[in-house]
Each structure stands twice: as structure tokens, then as C-alpha cells.
C-alpha atoms as a printed R data frame, in Angstrom:
    type eleno elety resid chain resno       x       y       z
1   ATOM     1    CA   MET     A     1 -64.019 -51.911 -14.101
2   ATOM     2    CA   ARG     A     2 -60.428 -50.986 -14.946
3   ATOM     3    CA   VAL     A     3 -59.125 -48.480 -12.406
4   ATOM     4    CA   LEU     A     4 -55.845 -46.643 -12.889
5   ATOM     5    CA   TRP     A     5 -54.018 -44.575 -10.272
6   ATOM     6    CA   ALA     A     6 -51.348 -42.306 -11.765
7   ATOM     7    CA   THR     A     7 -48.842 -40.846  -9.335
8   ATOM     8    CA   GLU     A     8 -45.274 -39.780  -8.782
9   ATOM     9    CA   LYS     A     9 -42.848 -41.142  -6.186
10  ATOM    10    CA   GLY     A    10 -44.790 -44.412  -6.185
11  ATOM    11    CA   TYR     A    11 -41.828 -46.753  -6.520
12  ATOM    12    CA   PRO     A    12 -40.527 -48.080  -4.268
13  ATOM    13    CA   VAL     A    13 -43.598 -47.987  -2.026
14  ATOM    14    CA   MET     A    14 -42.344 -46.116   1.048
15  ATOM    15    CA   GLY     A    15 -44.239 -42.949   2.025
16  ATOM    16    CA   GLY     A    16 -47.690 -42.559   3.509
17  ATOM    17    CA   ALA     A    17 -49.285 -41.448   0.227
18  ATOM    18    CA   GLN     A    18 -47.915 -44.469  -1.625
19  ATOM    19    CA   ILE     A    19 -48.859 -46.961   1.096
20  ATOM    20    CA   THR     A    20 -52.435 -45.679   1.380
21  ATOM    21    CA   ASN     A    21 -52.924 -45.436  -2.406
22  ATOM    22    CA   LEU     A    22 -51.893 -49.068  -2.752
23  ATOM    23    CA   ALA     A    23 -54.120 -50.182   0.132
24  ATOM    24    CA   PHE     A    24 -57.091 -48.412  -1.472
25  ATOM    25    CA   LEU     A    25 -56.555 -50.162  -4.806
26  ATOM    26    CA   ARG     A    26 -56.020 -53.529  -3.162
27  ATOM    27    CA   ASN     A    27 -59.405 -53.161  -1.469
28  ATOM    28    CA   LEU     A    28 -61.065 -52.290  -4.782
29  ATOM    29    CA   SER     A    29 -59.409 -55.269  -6.409
30  ATOM    30    CA   GLU     A    30 -59.741 -57.938  -3.720
31  ATOM    31    CA   LYS     A    31 -63.152 -57.012  -2.291
32  ATOM    32    CA   PHE     A    32 -64.954 -55.669  -5.358
33  ATOM    33    CA   GLY     A    33 -63.261 -57.415  -8.271
34  ATOM    34    CA   HIS     A    34 -61.966 -54.348 -10.128
35  ATOM    35    CA   ASP     A    35 -58.847 -54.546 -12.314
36  ATOM    36    CA   CYS     A    36 -56.544 -51.985 -10.637
37  ATOM    37    CA   ARG     A    37 -53.104 -50.711 -11.558
38  ATOM    38    CA   ILE     A    38 -50.713 -47.988 -10.449
39  ATOM    39    CA   PHE     A    39 -48.628 -46.100 -13.017
40  ATOM    40    CA   CYS     A    40 -45.872 -44.068 -11.396
41  ATOM    41    CA   GLY     A    41 -42.985 -41.953 -12.606
42  ATOM    42    CA   TYR     A    42 -39.520 -43.482 -12.219
43  ATOM    43    CA   PRO     A    43 -36.261 -43.264 -14.240
44  ATOM    44    CA   GLN     A    44 -36.200 -47.017 -14.978
45  ATOM    45    CA   LYS     A    45 -38.838 -49.469 -16.169
46  ATOM    46    CA   LYS     A    46 -40.177 -51.575 -13.314
47  ATOM    47    CA   ARG     A    47 -43.107 -53.942 -12.881
48  ATOM    48    CA   VAL     A    48 -44.140 -55.156  -9.449
49  ATOM    49    CA   LYS     A    49 -47.195 -57.026  -8.213
50  ATOM    50    CA   TYR     A    50 -48.833 -56.210  -4.869
51  ATOM    51    CA   GLY     A    51 -51.512 -58.838  -4.445
52  ATOM    52    CA   LEU     A    52 -53.802 -58.345  -7.445
53  ATOM    53    CA   VAL     A    53 -52.586 -54.791  -8.098
54  ATOM    54    CA   GLY     A    54 -49.861 -54.241 -10.668
55  ATOM    55    CA   LEU     A    55 -47.445 -51.320 -10.343
56  ATOM    56    CA   HIS     A    56 -45.819 -50.149 -13.588
57  ATOM    57    CA   THR     A    57 -43.360 -47.271 -13.916
58  ATOM    58    CA   TYR     A    58 -43.209 -44.726 -16.731
59  ATOM    59    CA   ARG     A    59 -40.230 -42.544 -17.687
60  ATOM    60    CA   ASP     A    60 -41.964 -39.596 -19.349
61  ATOM    61    CA   ILE     A    61 -45.386 -38.295 -20.339
62  ATOM    62    CA   ASP     A    62 -45.317 -39.968 -23.764
63  ATOM    63    CA   GLU     A    63 -44.722 -43.332 -22.163
64  ATOM    64    CA   LEU     A    64 -47.513 -42.630 -19.656
65  ATOM    65    CA   ARG     A    65 -49.897 -41.807 -22.502
66  ATOM    66    CA   GLY     A    66 -49.052 -45.052 -24.320
67  ATOM    67    CA   MET     A    67 -49.510 -47.101 -21.148
68  ATOM    68    CA   ILE     A    68 -52.894 -45.496 -20.479
69  ATOM    69    CA   LEU     A    69 -54.088 -46.152 -24.030
70  ATOM    70    CA   GLY     A    70 -52.905 -49.746 -23.724
71  ATOM    71    CA   PHE     A    71 -54.645 -50.375 -20.404
72  ATOM    72    CA   LYS     A    72 -57.866 -48.569 -21.468
73  ATOM    73    CA   PRO     A    73 -58.964 -47.575 -17.935
74  ATOM    74    CA   ASP     A    74 -62.582 -46.759 -17.152
75  ATOM    75    CA   VAL     A    75 -61.389 -44.092 -14.731
76  ATOM    76    CA   ILE     A    76 -58.087 -42.387 -13.929
77  ATOM    77    CA   ILE     A    77 -57.319 -41.367 -10.350
78  ATOM    78    CA   SER     A    78 -54.267 -39.130 -10.082
79  ATOM    79    CA   SER     A    79 -52.253 -37.580  -7.290
80  ATOM    80    CA   LEU     A    80 -49.094 -35.658  -6.442
81  ATOM    81    CA   GLU     A    81 -47.070 -34.338  -9.393
82  ATOM    82    CA   ALA     A    82 -48.780 -36.708 -11.859
83  ATOM    83    CA   ILE     A    83 -52.102 -34.850 -11.635
84  ATOM    84    CA   VAL     A    84 -51.405 -32.359 -14.428
85  ATOM    85    CA   HIS     A    85 -50.170 -34.876 -17.017
86  ATOM    86    CA   ALA     A    86 -52.825 -37.447 -16.123
87  ATOM    87    CA   GLN     A    87 -55.611 -34.883 -16.393
88  ATOM    88    CA   ARG     A    88 -54.397 -33.667 -19.784
89  ATOM    89    CA   ILE     A    89 -54.421 -37.236 -21.100
90  ATOM    90    CA   ALA     A    90 -57.827 -37.946 -19.519
91  ATOM    91    CA   SER     A    91 -59.286 -34.798 -21.080
92  ATOM    92    CA   LEU     A    92 -57.760 -35.549 -24.487
93  ATOM    93    CA   TYR     A    93 -59.195 -39.078 -24.646
94  ATOM    94    CA   ASN     A    94 -62.430 -38.382 -22.735
95  ATOM    95    CA   ILE     A    95 -61.583 -40.692 -19.819
96  ATOM    96    CA   PRO     A    96 -63.394 -39.965 -16.515
97  ATOM    97    CA   SER     A    97 -60.948 -38.517 -13.987
98  ATOM    98    CA   ILE     A    98 -60.646 -38.099 -10.228
99  ATOM    99    CA   GLN     A    99 -58.051 -35.938  -8.487
100 ATOM   100    CA   TYR     A   100 -56.935 -37.085  -5.038
101 ATOM   101    CA   LEU     A   101 -55.206 -34.373  -2.988
102 ATOM   102    CA   HIS     A   102 -52.889 -35.527  -0.209
103 ATOM   103    CA   SER     A   103 -51.490 -32.128   0.702
104 ATOM   104    CA   TYR     A   104 -51.270 -28.405  -0.049
105 ATOM   105    CA   GLU     A   105 -49.671 -28.447  -3.508
106 ATOM   106    CA   TYR     A   106 -52.665 -26.655  -5.033
107 ATOM   107    CA   ALA     A   107 -53.735 -24.662  -1.976
108 ATOM   108    CA   PRO     A   108 -50.412 -23.346  -0.669
109 ATOM   109    CA   PRO     A   109 -50.070 -22.003   2.869
110 ATOM   110    CA   SER     A   110 -49.766 -18.280   3.461
111 ATOM   111    CA   ARG     A   111 -46.578 -16.810   4.906
112 ATOM   112    CA   LYS     A   112 -48.197 -16.792   8.345
113 ATOM   113    CA   GLU     A   113 -49.228 -20.442   7.992
114 ATOM   114    CA   ARG     A   114 -45.745 -21.406   6.820
115 ATOM   115    CA   GLU     A   115 -44.268 -19.804   9.919
116 ATOM   116    CA   SER     A   116 -46.822 -21.481  12.177
117 ATOM   117    CA   TRP     A   117 -46.483 -24.910  10.550
118 ATOM   118    CA   LYS     A   118 -42.689 -24.598  10.207
119 ATOM   119    CA   VAL     A   119 -42.610 -25.376   6.492
120 ATOM   120    CA   SER     A   120 -40.168 -23.957   3.971
121 ATOM   121    CA   GLN     A   121 -40.664 -20.300   3.099
122 ATOM   122    CA   SER     A   122 -38.871 -20.822  -0.232
123 ATOM   123    CA   ARG     A   123 -40.816 -23.783  -1.583
124 ATOM   124    CA   GLU     A   124 -42.642 -23.068  -4.838
125 ATOM   125    CA   TYR     A   125 -46.192 -24.293  -5.377
126 ATOM   126    CA   SER     A   126 -48.223 -24.887  -8.528
127 ATOM   127    CA   ASP     A   127 -49.402 -22.009 -10.671
128 ATOM   128    CA   ILE     A   128 -53.014 -20.954 -10.068
129 ATOM   129    CA   ASN     A   129 -53.815 -21.317 -13.785
130 ATOM   130    CA   ILE     A   130 -52.728 -24.962 -13.717
131 ATOM   131    CA   ALA     A   131 -54.828 -25.571 -10.609
132 ATOM   132    CA   ASN     A   132 -57.865 -23.962 -12.244
133 ATOM   133    CA   PHE     A   133 -57.402 -26.222 -15.270
134 ATOM   134    CA   ILE     A   134 -57.174 -29.515 -13.393
135 ATOM   135    CA   PHE     A   135 -60.033 -28.751 -11.006
136 ATOM   136    CA   GLY     A   136 -62.184 -27.457 -13.823
137 ATOM   137    CA   ALA     A   137 -61.518 -30.492 -16.004
138 ATOM   138    CA   ALA     A   138 -61.769 -33.226 -13.353
139 ATOM   139    CA   ASP     A   139 -65.006 -35.175 -12.978
140 ATOM   140    CA   ALA     A   140 -64.472 -35.362  -9.216
141 ATOM   141    CA   CYS     A   141 -62.019 -33.919  -6.700
142 ATOM   142    CA   VAL     A   142 -61.234 -35.728  -3.453
143 ATOM   143    CA   VAL     A   143 -59.238 -34.718  -0.383
144 ATOM   144    CA   ASN     A   144 -58.107 -36.743   2.621
145 ATOM   145    CA   SER     A   145 -59.594 -34.698   5.489
146 ATOM   146    CA   ARG     A   146 -62.410 -32.304   6.376
147 ATOM   147    CA   PHE     A   147 -59.815 -29.593   7.016
148 ATOM   148    CA   MET     A   148 -58.546 -29.953   3.453
149 ATOM   149    CA   LYS     A   149 -62.117 -29.981   2.135
150 ATOM   150    CA   ARG     A   150 -62.856 -26.605   3.743
151 ATOM   151    CA   ARG     A   151 -59.583 -25.184   2.501
152 ATOM   152    CA   PHE     A   152 -59.965 -26.274  -1.123
153 ATOM   153    CA   GLU     A   153 -63.655 -25.416  -1.394
154 ATOM   154    CA   LYS     A   154 -63.013 -21.921  -0.081
155 ATOM   155    CA   LYS     A   155 -60.184 -21.396  -2.575
156 ATOM   156    CA   TYR     A   156 -61.752 -22.885  -5.702
157 ATOM   157    CA   GLY     A   157 -65.494 -22.649  -5.164
158 ATOM   158    CA   ARG     A   158 -66.270 -26.207  -6.216
159 ATOM   159    CA   ARG     A   159 -67.193 -29.349  -4.303
160 ATOM   160    CA   PHE     A   160 -64.470 -31.575  -2.879
161 ATOM   161    CA   SER     A   161 -65.357 -34.951  -1.373
162 ATOM   162    CA   VAL     A   162 -63.543 -36.525   1.584
163 ATOM   163    CA   ILE     A   163 -62.143 -40.056   1.450
164 ATOM   164    CA   TYR     A   164 -59.854 -40.856   4.349
165 ATOM   165    CA   PRO     A   165 -56.591 -42.703   3.600
166 ATOM   166    CA   GLU     A   166 -56.862 -46.481   3.564
167 ATOM   167    CA   PHE     A   167 -54.535 -48.567   5.717
168 ATOM   168    CA   ALA     A   168 -53.777 -52.269   5.510
169 ATOM   169    CA   LEU     A   169 -52.401 -53.401   8.875
170 ATOM   170    CA   GLU     A   170 -49.999 -55.863   7.264
171 ATOM   171    CA   ASP     A   171 -48.365 -52.944   5.460
172 ATOM   172    CA   VAL     A   172 -47.605 -50.975   8.620
173 ATOM   173    CA   ILE     A   173 -47.000 -53.640  11.291
174 ATOM   174    CA   ASP     A   174 -43.399 -54.803  11.512
175 ATOM   175    CA   GLY     A   175 -43.634 -58.563  11.999
176 ATOM   176    CA   GLU     A   176 -45.726 -60.697  14.344
177 ATOM   177    CA   PRO     A   177 -45.702 -59.839  18.073
178 ATOM   178    CA   ARG     A   178 -44.049 -62.357  20.368
179 ATOM   179    CA   ALA     A   179 -44.900 -63.198  23.956
180 ATOM   180    CA   GLY     A   180 -43.529 -60.668  26.421
181 ATOM   181    CA   GLU     A   181 -42.736 -58.048  23.793
182 ATOM   182    CA   ARG     A   182 -43.766 -54.459  24.374
183 ATOM   183    CA   LYS     A   183 -45.824 -52.656  21.740
184 ATOM   184    CA   PHE     A   184 -44.674 -49.460  20.078
185 ATOM   185    CA   ILE     A   185 -46.308 -46.904  17.830
186 ATOM   186    CA   THR     A   186 -43.939 -45.153  15.472
187 ATOM   187    CA   GLY     A   187 -44.392 -42.231  13.098
188 ATOM   188    CA   ILE     A   188 -42.559 -40.615  10.207
189 ATOM   189    CA   CYS     A   189 -42.288 -37.034   8.973
190 ATOM   190    CA   GLY     A   190 -42.795 -35.553  12.431
191 ATOM   191    CA   PHE     A   191 -43.505 -32.013  11.298
192 ATOM   192    CA   PRO     A   192 -45.925 -29.553  12.941
193 ATOM   193    CA   TYR     A   193 -47.965 -29.161   9.739
194 ATOM   194    CA   LYS     A   194 -48.559 -32.932   9.725
195 ATOM   195    CA   GLY     A   195 -49.953 -32.905  13.243
196 ATOM   196    CA   SER     A   196 -46.847 -33.947  15.157
197 ATOM   197    CA   ASP     A   197 -48.064 -31.982  18.188
198 ATOM   198    CA   ILE     A   198 -51.130 -34.263  18.358
199 ATOM   199    CA   PHE     A   199 -48.935 -37.352  18.105
200 ATOM   200    CA   TYR     A   200 -46.603 -36.114  20.855
201 ATOM   201    CA   GLU     A   201 -49.506 -35.229  23.144
202 ATOM   202    CA   LEU     A   202 -51.057 -38.687  22.682
203 ATOM   203    CA   ALA     A   203 -47.700 -40.273  23.497
204 ATOM   204    CA   ARG     A   204 -47.380 -38.109  26.613
205 ATOM   205    CA   ARG     A   205 -50.786 -39.201  27.896
206 ATOM   206    CA   MET     A   206 -50.224 -42.901  27.362
207 ATOM   207    CA   LYS     A   207 -49.033 -45.101  30.183
208 ATOM   208    CA   HIS     A   208 -45.353 -45.959  29.902
């Protein structure tokens, strides 16, 4: 099976969404034999190989459409800002589609939640009509936690499945440990809405 993941901010591979997307596709490729690729938006043309998974950048929606038609995927998984364009192309050419939601882009927090989670009060989220289109057109919608599942199902009245993010240890461990070295756990994006309070409490309880 040819599996395509369309995303934004996928090159270079840095953030949690990008790292886990890549790990998921590498598992599909290396363990199950699927032909997997990532197409991601970027101002310049780039091609990179991560194991058996190829990452290719596109510069605009027309280039994305041409790349999809050339690859002929059996399914398109899309995430982040690429969801809308990928779903339009999937619908136009009758390609099965899956939406993978990492965050709240299509189920924005209320003013009270923004204050509680300490997120920007001025950030703009996607239009409800766009959200209704992509969730109505998608063959399956997937979120990365049970909390997100409850939130999206309540808002849109359709079924959302849960698939937890995939991690490859070699992608997150910085080098091989040496004798006598202490071990550290590090985190990025330490914001309250990403559960930083849980991380800090775990750190507090650990032996130092």
C-alpha cells in the first residue's frame, strides 16, 4: 500500500508532531512493508530519506496536487495546516483520506480555557465552515488523546478514533549513555495547555 502523509512544518524534522509522524510512517514501512512518504510545505524543494520513508517538500497547492497524482497514494493522511488542501485534493480524485489532529486548530479553546491554559487570546482559529467540510469529507478522523476525542466528538457529532503518537527512541535520545553519566529527561514547549504542570510534578517527585 502507498501511504502519504501531507503536513506543514515538516522540514526540517524538529517538533513533536513531525517526529511522531515520521516514526509512525517508519513503523508502517519497516514492519509492514508499506511504501510511505511525507509531503510537506516548504519554500524550497527538498528531498530527504529517513530510513525507508521519503520526505518531499512542496511550494504551493498546485505542486502538492501534482506530487500526489504522481505518487498515486492508496490513502492520504493529513495534519496541521495541510489538512484543508489535502482533503480537497483527496475529495476531487476520490482518494481515501484520514485527518490526524494534533491540537485544537479545529476545536478552539473558549476564552476561559485560554486564560486557564495561558494561550494567546488573539490567535485566530479555523473557520467552522472549513472544519465542517474536512470532517464531513474525511473517511476517518483521528486524534492523539482521549481528551481530544471527547472534545471533538462533542463539537462535531461524529466519531473520532484515538491513535497515540509514535516514538522511536533513537529519535529522542541524545547519543549513547556512558559509564558514570547521569540520566536526564528533557521537554520542549513547556506550556500549561501541553501539560507542563504534570511534567513539573513528576520531576518534583523523582529522586535527585
